[in-house]
Amino acid sequence: MNSELDIKDRLFSALVYLIPLYYALPFGQFLLRQFPVLQIIEIPVIPIAIVYGSIPFAGFIVFIALYAAVINNPNISRFIRFNTMQAILIDVLLFVIGLIMSFVAQSFGATLITETLYNLVFLGSLAACVFGIVESIRGNYADLPVLSETVNNQVP
């Protein structure tokens, strides 16, 4: 545990992982339908869903705001900038996977293969986001393979 980070840094760093979690929820449609108890995962992202649903282009605005005001701001701690950039990269990765998966879903329909791929993306995203949240609250950098290396190269 990194005791030199104050609680605000830890909380903000944890909260940014709710954004990719919001974007991962559509991939969980099959699991959430089969196991309704998992819908508890949706509760923390309700405020994001409200904002994104009520403001046009909110996702793009939040992306630009986080990138410009947080990641490129040297006055903000590296811990916050690192976790924000990592959450954005997870989000971008989910966007790309979503494009690919829409093609797969159109090609194969709602088959076992499609459901399995959706479940895999959802569970992987959920694991990455929960890991990021827990490590941020603990005051540790969430070391996700490949993503963390990319973030370290982007965030001074």
Backbone as ProteinMPNN parsed JSONL, in Angstrom:
{"seq_chain_A": "MNSELDIKDRLFSALVYLIPLYYALPFGQFLLRQFPVLQIIEIPVIPIAIVYGSIPFAGFIVFIALYAAVINNPNISRFIRFNTMQAILIDVLLFVIGLIMSFVAQSFGATLITETLYNLVFLGSLAACVFGIVESIRGNYADLPVLSETVNNQVP", "coords_chain_A": {"N_chain_A": [[0.843, -1.177, 0.0], [0.523, 2.203, -0.815], [1.199, 4.741, 1.099], [1.638, 7.433, 0.775], [-0.086, 8.6, -0.996], [-2.995, 10.545, -1.075], [-6.433, 10.166, -0.008], [-8.205, 11.279, -1.849], [-6.839, 11.172, -4.307], [-6.711, 8.414, -4.63], [-9.452, 7.697, -4.722], [-10.419, 9.15, -6.984], [-8.843, 7.991, -8.951], [-9.832, 5.414, -8.852], [-12.502, 5.805, -9.586], [-12.457, 6.485, -12.319], [-12.34, 4.1, -13.645], [-14.921, 3.264, -13.815], [-15.982, 4.204, -16.131], [-15.016, 2.643, -18.435], [-16.227, 0.31, -17.518], [-18.913, 0.877, -17.757], [-19.107, 0.909, -20.545], [-18.585, -1.725, -21.022], [-20.781, -3.144, -20.205], [-22.859, -3.706, -22.202], [-21.732, -5.938, -23.461], [-22.128, -7.828, -21.592], [-24.692, -8.684, -21.737], [-25.79, -11.274, -22.167], [-24.877, -12.811, -19.992], [-25.864, -11.263, -17.847], [-28.566, -11.539, -18.224], [-28.9, -14.275, -17.825], [-27.972, -14.601, -15.226], [-29.349, -12.874, -12.999], [-28.499, -11.768, -10.561], [-26.057, -10.679, -11.039], [-26.596, -8.193, -11.991], [-26.168, -6.29, -10.158], [-23.796, -5.141, -10.669], [-24.357, -3.071, -12.349], [-25.173, -0.925, -10.798], [-23.133, 0.966, -9.769], [-22.57, 2.36, -12.126], [-24.751, 3.835, -12.849], [-24.971, 6.732, -12.519], [-23.228, 7.528, -14.602], [-24.528, 6.467, -16.823], [-26.839, 8.024, -16.794], [-25.822, 10.622, -17.285], [-24.535, 10.206, -19.775], [-26.717, 9.441, -21.274], [-28.303, 11.705, -21.312], [-26.915, 13.883, -22.319], [-25.915, 14.93, -25.433], [-23.29, 13.412, -27.285], [-21.783, 12.924, -25.002], [-19.949, 10.956, -24.2], [-17.765, 11.402, -25.911], [-17.131, 14.024, -25.155], [-16.433, 13.673, -22.448], [-14.22, 12.006, -22.799], [-12.41, 13.74, -24.197], [-12.2, 15.771, -22.273], [-11.077, 14.393, -20.047], [-8.677, 13.567, -21.196], [-7.443, 15.997, -21.955], [-7.599, 17.651, -19.637], [-6.759, 16.095, -17.5], [-4.875, 13.917, -18.08], [-2.892, 15.253, -19.589], [-2.068, 17.166, -17.815], [0.406, 18.302, -15.885], [0.255, 19.098, -13.258], [-1.382, 17.459, -11.895], [-1.337, 14.476, -10.006], [0.85, 11.788, -10.914], [-0.152, 9.265, -10.464], [-2.97, 9.502, -10.669], [-3.124, 10.391, -13.34], [-1.977, 8.191, -14.665], [-3.816, 6.076, -14.084], [-6.132, 7.159, -15.197], [-5.439, 7.32, -17.907], [-5.078, 4.607, -18.41], [-7.676, 3.634, -17.992], [-8.959, 4.966, -20.084], [-7.689, 3.752, -22.255], [-8.632, 1.127, -21.968], [-11.279, 1.641, -22.501], [-11.131, 2.542, -25.205], [-10.208, 0.205, -26.357], [-12.418, -1.436, -25.871], [-14.233, -0.152, -27.545], [-13.162, -0.667, -30.106], [-13.255, -3.479, -30.077], [-16.001, -3.718, -29.902], [-16.794, -2.814, -32.448], [-15.741, -4.858, -34.032], [-17.111, -7.025, -32.946], [-19.759, -6.422, -33.624], [-19.74, -6.948, -36.322], [-19.188, -9.699, -36.215], [-21.481, -10.593, -34.857], [-23.441, -9.975, -36.74], [-22.692, -11.677, -38.765], [-22.733, -14.303, -37.688], [-24.996, -14.386, -36.093], [-27.072, -14.876, -33.154], [-25.472, -17.032, -31.809], [-23.901, -19.774, -30.055], [-21.186, -19.291, -30.222], [-21.039, -16.497, -30.597], [-22.259, -15.599, -28.205], [-20.423, -16.638, -26.365], [-18.095, -15.201, -27.039], [-18.951, -12.581, -26.453], [-19.411, -12.88, -23.684], [-16.803, -13.446, -22.856], [-15.431, -11.058, -23.485], [-16.846, -9.316, -21.818], [-16.36, -10.411, -19.217], [-13.555, -10.248, -19.11], [-13.195, -7.466, -19.311], [-14.606, -6.639, -17.044], [-13.025, -7.834, -15.058], [-10.599, -6.435, -15.46], [-11.41, -3.799, -14.88], [-12.375, -3.998, -12.214], [-10.038, -4.869, -10.974], [-8.429, -2.611, -11.47], [-9.852, -0.696, -9.969], [-9.705, -1.735, -7.338], [-6.902, -1.849, -6.914], [-6.295, 0.864, -7.203], [-7.652, 2.0, -5.023], [-6.209, 0.804, -3.022], [-3.881, 2.153, -3.37], [-2.007, 1.386, -5.195], [-0.387, 0.944, -8.371], [-2.255, -0.314, -11.015], [-1.274, -3.024, -12.629], [-1.709, -3.956, -15.675], [-1.253, -6.314, -18.181], [0.433, -5.373, -21.152], [-1.276, -3.045, -21.554], [-0.512, -1.4, -19.357], [2.174, -1.017, -19.908], [2.012, 0.489, -22.24], [0.678, 2.729, -21.246], [2.601, 3.658, -19.418], [4.51, 4.529, -21.247], [3.2, 6.673, -22.359], [2.439, 8.442, -20.333], [4.183, 10.757, -18.628]], "CA_chain_A": [[0.0, 0.0, 0.0], [1.273, 3.438, -0.939], [0.571, 5.637, 2.076], [1.869, 8.832, 0.447], [-1.205, 9.083, -1.795], [-4.148, 10.846, -0.235], [-7.651, 9.421, -0.338], [-8.802, 11.859, -3.058], [-6.146, 10.589, -5.463], [-7.115, 7.013, -4.739], [-10.855, 7.617, -5.138], [-10.567, 9.589, -8.369], [-8.219, 6.967, -9.785], [-10.743, 4.269, -8.896], [-13.75, 6.171, -10.264], [-12.34, 6.536, -13.783], [-12.551, 2.75, -14.181], [-16.35, 3.044, -14.019], [-16.313, 4.548, -17.517], [-14.976, 1.442, -19.282], [-17.197, -0.668, -17.021], [-20.175, 1.259, -18.399], [-19.05, 0.472, -21.943], [-18.497, -3.191, -21.057], [-22.073, -3.741, -19.849], [-23.575, -4.348, -23.32], [-21.148, -7.245, -23.732], [-22.595, -8.737, -20.551], [-26.138, -8.879, -21.859], [-26.175, -12.682, -22.042], [-24.646, -13.23, -18.596], [-26.759, -10.525, -16.956], [-29.889, -12.115, -18.392], [-28.9, -15.612, -17.235], [-27.701, -14.497, -13.791], [-29.817, -11.536, -12.612], [-27.775, -11.25, -9.405], [-24.925, -9.914, -11.56], [-27.034, -6.845, -12.343], [-25.657, -5.38, -9.135], [-22.659, -4.467, -11.302], [-24.859, -1.875, -13.017], [-25.476, 0.147, -9.847], [-22.169, 2.074, -9.727], [-22.48, 3.109, -13.379], [-26.01, 4.541, -13.098], [-24.752, 8.16, -12.805], [-22.613, 7.671, -15.922], [-25.593, 6.191, -17.791], [-27.731, 9.193, -16.815], [-25.119, 11.716, -17.964], [-24.323, 9.846, -21.175], [-28.021, 9.371, -21.928], [-28.982, 13.0, -21.372], [-26.086, 14.884, -23.01], [-25.408, 14.413, -26.716], [-21.828, 13.283, -27.414], [-21.181, 12.975, -23.663], [-18.782, 10.085, -24.17], [-16.666, 12.102, -26.57], [-16.795, 15.181, -24.32], [-15.714, 13.166, -21.271], [-12.919, 11.538, -23.286], [-11.569, 14.915, -24.453], [-11.959, 16.45, -20.997], [-10.117, 13.614, -19.255], [-7.376, 13.573, -21.852], [-6.851, 17.333, -21.925], [-7.526, 18.251, -18.306], [-6.156, 15.223, -16.494], [-3.679, 13.206, -18.532], [-1.871, 16.202, -20.034], [-1.862, 18.192, -16.791], [1.476, 17.868, -14.978], [-0.057, 19.485, -11.88], [-2.126, 16.35, -11.31], [-0.402, 13.404, -9.667], [1.065, 10.767, -11.938], [-1.02, 8.143, -10.131], [-4.273, 9.784, -11.277], [-2.954, 10.422, -14.797], [-1.741, 6.812, -15.103], [-5.065, 5.311, -14.028], [-7.063, 7.743, -16.159], [-5.017, 6.882, -19.237], [-5.338, 3.172, -18.525], [-9.128, 3.48, -18.155], [-9.28, 5.406, -21.444], [-7.239, 2.707, -23.183], [-9.602, 0.024, -21.872], [-12.461, 2.146, -23.202], [-10.844, 2.513, -26.637], [-10.148, -1.211, -26.713], [-13.809, -1.907, -25.916], [-14.846, 0.424, -28.746], [-12.666, -1.441, -31.253], [-13.834, -4.821, -29.974], [-17.427, -3.573, -30.223], [-16.926, -2.763, -33.903], [-15.48, -6.207, -34.532], [-18.187, -7.917, -32.482], [-20.982, -6.164, -34.382], [-19.576, -7.716, -37.565], [-19.322, -11.116, -35.865], [-22.888, -10.847, -34.527], [-24.205, -9.963, -37.985], [-22.308, -12.834, -39.57], [-23.1, -15.569, -37.063], [-26.244, -14.302, -35.355], [-26.971, -15.154, -31.715], [-25.069, -18.423, -31.634], [-23.074, -20.043, -28.885], [-19.893, -18.622, -30.442], [-21.238, -15.071, -30.337], [-22.476, -15.427, -26.767], [-19.159, -16.913, -25.676], [-17.201, -14.057, -27.266], [-19.482, -11.465, -25.661], [-19.139, -13.177, -22.277], [-15.365, -13.33, -22.654], [-15.1, -9.625, -23.473], [-17.427, -8.745, -20.607], [-15.648, -10.867, -18.012], [-12.214, -9.668, -19.144], [-13.327, -6.037, -18.996], [-14.994, -6.557, -15.644], [-11.838, -8.153, -14.258], [-9.649, -5.326, -15.58], [-11.948, -2.627, -14.172], [-12.383, -4.273, -10.774], [-8.637, -4.87, -10.565], [-8.008, -1.212, -11.447], [-10.51, -0.022, -8.844], [-9.144, -2.24, -6.077], [-5.509, -1.412, -6.802], [-6.301, 2.316, -6.99], [-8.05, 2.254, -3.633], [-5.071, 0.377, -2.191], [-2.769, 3.06, -3.606], [-1.044, 0.721, -6.068], [-0.617, 1.012, -9.81], [-2.839, -1.542, -11.548], [-0.397, -3.476, -13.701], [-2.401, -4.797, -16.646], [-0.305, -6.626, -19.256], [0.462, -4.578, -22.381], [-1.865, -1.724, -21.341], [0.295, -0.614, -18.43], [3.398, -0.629, -20.613], [1.621, 1.561, -23.145], [0.404, 3.904, -20.41], [3.894, 4.159, -18.915], [5.172, 5.24, -22.343], [2.434, 7.864, -22.693], [2.292, 9.342, -19.187], [5.516, 11.001, -18.027]], "C_chain_A": [[0.883, 1.233, 0.0], [0.621, 4.495, -0.054], [0.778, 7.11, 1.753], [0.759, 9.427, -0.42], [-2.387, 9.382, -0.889], [-5.397, 10.162, -0.795], [-8.319, 9.975, -1.592], [-8.16, 11.296, -4.317], [-6.597, 9.152, -5.692], [-8.544, 6.893, -5.256], [-11.043, 8.041, -6.584], [-9.985, 8.551, -9.321], [-9.109, 5.735, -9.906], [-11.991, 4.595, -9.715], [-13.632, 6.172, -11.781], [-12.539, 5.16, -14.412], [-14.037, 2.415, -14.336], [-16.753, 3.355, -15.458], [-16.167, 3.33, -18.433], [-15.928, 0.338, -18.803], [-18.571, -0.39, -17.631], [-20.216, 0.751, -19.841], [-18.947, -1.047, -22.077], [-19.851, -3.853, -20.81], [-22.838, -4.345, -21.032], [-23.014, -5.725, -23.691], [-21.63, -8.287, -22.722], [-24.061, -9.078, -20.641], [-26.568, -10.329, -21.66], [-26.004, -13.17, -20.603], [-25.608, -12.549, -17.637], [-28.185, -11.051, -17.052], [-29.974, -13.49, -17.721], [-28.731, -15.58, -15.72], [-28.074, -13.092, -13.304], [-29.076, -10.937, -11.412], [-26.576, -10.412, -9.85], [-25.308, -8.481, -11.929], [-26.63, -5.821, -11.294], [-24.453, -4.592, -9.668], [-23.095, -3.162, -11.953], [-25.046, -0.69, -12.074], [-24.429, 1.266, -9.843], [-22.103, 2.903, -11.006], [-23.765, 3.854, -13.724], [-25.79, 6.037, -13.338], [-24.133, 8.407, -14.191], [-23.672, 7.457, -17.002], [-26.547, 7.38, -17.908], [-27.094, 10.338, -17.584], [-24.985, 11.412, -19.454], [-25.637, 9.793, -21.947], [-28.686, 10.72, -22.105], [-28.192, 14.078, -22.112], [-25.581, 14.287, -24.322], [-23.874, 14.449, -26.757], [-21.11, 13.325, -26.068], [-19.935, 12.109, -23.577], [-17.567, 10.754, -24.776], [-16.197, 13.295, -25.74], [-15.995, 14.741, -23.095], [-14.323, 12.689, -21.665], [-11.968, 12.717, -23.484], [-11.227, 15.622, -23.149], [-10.942, 15.697, -20.151], [-8.731, 13.662, -19.883], [-6.699, 14.934, -21.717], [-6.627, 17.855, -20.51], [-6.824, 17.394, -17.272], [-4.832, 14.644, -16.986], [-2.557, 14.159, -18.927], [-1.589, 17.311, -19.024], [-0.793, 17.724, -15.801], [1.241, 18.254, -13.52], [-0.856, 18.404, -11.147], [-1.153, 15.203, -11.093], [-0.321, 12.359, -10.779], [0.146, 9.568, -11.711], [-2.398, 8.319, -10.78], [-4.157, 9.76, -12.794], [-2.756, 9.024, -15.365], [-3.054, 6.047, -15.164], [-6.102, 5.855, -15.001], [-6.723, 7.289, -17.569], [-5.308, 5.392, -19.433], [-6.839, 2.911, -18.718], [-9.557, 3.901, -19.563], [-8.857, 4.355, -22.46], [-8.157, 1.484, -23.141], [-10.863, 0.394, -22.651], [-12.273, 2.092, -24.719], [-10.807, 1.067, -27.135], [-11.558, -1.799, -26.804], [-14.532, -1.381, -27.147], [-14.449, -0.38, -29.986], [-13.256, -2.849, -31.243], [-15.323, -4.78, -30.32], [-17.668, -3.514, -31.717], [-16.751, -4.149, -34.513], [-16.637, -7.139, -34.177], [-19.502, -7.654, -33.215], [-20.93, -6.89, -35.722], [-19.773, -9.206, -37.306], [-20.786, -11.455, -35.591], [-23.75, -10.851, -35.784], [-23.924, -11.215, -38.819], [-22.85, -14.144, -38.996], [-24.467, -15.551, -36.39], [-26.0, -14.606, -33.886], [-26.675, -16.63, -31.494], [-24.258, -18.563, -30.351], [-21.719, -19.353, -29.007], [-20.001, -17.141, -30.108], [-21.409, -14.818, -28.848], [-21.192, -15.647, -25.984], [-18.187, -15.754, -25.831], [-17.651, -12.837, -26.461], [-19.176, -11.667, -24.17], [-17.657, -13.013, -21.952], [-14.931, -11.872, -22.574], [-15.619, -8.984, -22.188], [-16.638, -9.129, -19.354], [-14.221, -10.323, -17.965], [-12.231, -8.191, -18.782], [-13.685, -5.831, -17.534], [-13.798, -6.813, -14.737], [-10.835, -6.999, -14.289], [-10.124, -4.107, -14.787], [-11.943, -2.835, -12.658], [-10.956, -4.272, -10.229], [-8.108, -3.433, -10.475], [-8.591, -0.453, -10.266], [-9.865, -0.441, -7.526], [-7.708, -1.748, -5.884], [-5.423, 0.097, -6.576], [-6.653, 2.649, -5.55], [-6.923, 1.864, -2.681], [-3.863, 1.295, -2.351], [-1.676, 2.457, -4.464], [-1.398, 0.96, -7.525], [-1.155, -0.347, -10.265], [-2.024, -1.958, -12.765], [-1.138, -4.47, -14.592], [-1.445, -5.057, -17.807], [-0.575, -5.812, -20.519], [-0.105, -3.172, -22.162], [-0.99, -0.853, -20.453], [1.599, -0.162, -19.069], [3.125, 0.539, -21.539], [1.379, 2.848, -22.359], [1.702, 4.499, -19.877], [4.65, 4.929, -19.992], [4.482, 6.551, -22.669], [2.365, 8.899, -21.578], [3.658, 9.54, -18.546], [5.501, 10.956, -16.51]], "O_chain_A": [[1.873, 1.299, 0.728], [-0.399, 5.077, -0.425], [0.159, 7.965, 2.387], [0.68, 10.648, -0.56], [-2.743, 8.57, -0.035], [-5.396, 9.651, -1.915], [-8.943, 9.216, -2.334], [-8.853, 10.978, -5.283], [-6.834, 8.739, -6.827], [-8.818, 6.075, -6.134], [-11.748, 7.37, -7.337], [-10.563, 8.266, -10.37], [-9.134, 5.086, -10.952], [-12.482, 3.745, -10.458], [-14.612, 5.885, -12.469], [-12.872, 5.066, -15.594], [-14.377, 1.39, -14.928], [-17.752, 2.83, -15.951], [-17.113, 3.006, -19.15], [-16.382, -0.478, -19.605], [-19.301, -1.318, -17.978], [-21.234, 0.229, -20.296], [-19.201, -1.588, -23.153], [-20.042, -5.013, -21.175], [-23.421, -5.417, -20.877], [-23.75, -6.58, -24.183], [-21.546, -9.489, -22.975], [-24.618, -9.691, -19.731], [-27.604, -10.585, -21.046], [-26.873, -13.853, -20.063], [-26.115, -13.184, -16.713], [-28.93, -11.014, -16.072], [-30.994, -13.83, -17.122], [-29.277, -16.425, -15.011], [-27.211, -12.219, -13.209], [-29.033, -9.715, -11.268], [-26.129, -9.53, -9.116], [-24.432, -7.647, -12.154], [-26.741, -4.616, -11.522], [-24.139, -3.51, -9.172], [-22.289, -2.242, -12.096], [-25.072, 0.452, -12.532], [-24.811, 2.434, -9.91], [-21.627, 4.038, -10.976], [-23.854, 4.451, -14.797], [-26.368, 6.58, -14.279], [-24.476, 9.379, -14.865], [-23.706, 8.191, -17.99], [-27.008, 7.702, -19.003], [-27.736, 10.958, -18.432], [-25.287, 12.259, -20.295], [-25.664, 10.071, -23.146], [-29.553, 10.868, -22.966], [-28.766, 15.097, -22.494], [-24.9, 13.261, -24.323], [-23.255, 15.414, -26.309], [-19.947, 13.723, -26.003], [-18.959, 12.5, -22.937], [-16.469, 10.684, -24.224], [-14.997, 13.546, -25.636], [-14.994, 15.367, -22.746], [-13.353, 12.94, -20.949], [-10.841, 12.692, -22.99], [-10.083, 16.027, -22.945], [-10.033, 16.311, -19.594], [-7.728, 13.783, -19.179], [-5.512, 15.01, -21.4], [-5.582, 18.437, -20.219], [-6.34, 17.913, -16.267], [-3.789, 14.862, -16.37], [-1.392, 13.897, -18.63], [-0.932, 18.297, -19.359], [-1.053, 16.851, -14.972], [1.958, 17.783, -12.637], [-0.984, 18.44, -9.923], [-0.25, 14.985, -11.9], [-1.296, 12.092, -11.481], [-0.285, 8.928, -12.67], [-2.928, 7.38, -11.375], [-5.001, 9.171, -13.468], [-3.299, 8.698, -16.421], [-3.37, 5.435, -16.185], [-6.872, 5.084, -15.573], [-7.609, 6.917, -18.338], [-5.736, 4.977, -20.51], [-7.222, 2.059, -19.52], [-10.422, 3.264, -20.165], [-9.581, 4.092, -23.42], [-8.424, 0.875, -24.177], [-11.435, -0.431, -23.362], [-13.166, 1.642, -25.437], [-11.319, 0.758, -28.211], [-11.852, -2.572, -27.715], [-15.356, -2.086, -27.731], [-15.295, -0.728, -30.81], [-13.703, -3.35, -32.275], [-15.843, -5.698, -30.954], [-18.635, -4.093, -32.213], [-17.51, -4.558, -35.391], [-17.082, -7.938, -35.001], [-20.286, -8.583, -33.408], [-21.947, -7.389, -36.205], [-20.442, -9.894, -38.078], [-21.278, -12.489, -36.042], [-24.688, -11.641, -35.887], [-24.813, -11.741, -39.49], [-23.362, -14.989, -39.731], [-25.039, -16.613, -36.143], [-24.859, -14.595, -33.424], [-27.538, -17.382, -31.042], [-23.974, -17.582, -29.664], [-21.167, -18.884, -28.012], [-19.145, -16.595, -29.413], [-20.774, -13.923, -28.291], [-20.908, -14.913, -25.037], [-17.526, -15.364, -24.868], [-16.829, -12.146, -25.86], [-18.739, -10.742, -23.486], [-17.303, -12.5, -20.891], [-14.153, -11.496, -21.696], [-14.915, -8.202, -21.549], [-16.294, -8.274, -18.538], [-13.73, -9.973, -16.892], [-11.376, -7.721, -18.032], [-13.134, -4.955, -16.868], [-13.586, -6.092, -13.761], [-10.283, -6.629, -13.252], [-9.331, -3.46, -14.103], [-11.55, -1.941, -11.908], [-10.698, -3.738, -9.15], [-7.422, -3.082, -9.515], [-7.898, 0.345, -9.634], [-9.521, 0.403, -6.699], [-7.349, -1.282, -4.802], [-4.56, 0.557, -5.828], [-6.009, 3.497, -4.932], [-6.711, 2.517, -1.659], [-2.924, 1.225, -1.559], [-0.547, 2.946, -4.47], [-2.563, 1.153, -7.87], [-0.589, -1.392, -9.943], [-2.083, -1.31, -13.81], [-1.188, -5.666, -14.304], [-0.883, -4.112, -18.362], [-1.731, -5.603, -20.886], [0.534, -2.196, -22.552], [-0.754, 0.314, -20.769], [2.076, 0.941, -18.806], [3.92, 1.475, -21.614], [1.823, 3.924, -22.762], [1.877, 5.718, -19.887], [5.36, 5.885, -19.681], [5.116, 7.46, -23.205], [2.246, 10.095, -21.843], [4.228, 8.603, -17.987], [6.541, 11.142, -15.877]]}, "name": "protein", "num_of_chains": 1, "seq": "MNSELDIKDRLFSALVYLIPLYYALPFGQFLLRQFPVLQIIEIPVIPIAIVYGSIPFAGFIVFIALYAAVINNPNISRFIRFNTMQAILIDVLLFVIGLIMSFVAQSFGATLITETLYNLVFLGSLAACVFGIVESIRGNYADLPVLSETVNNQVP"}
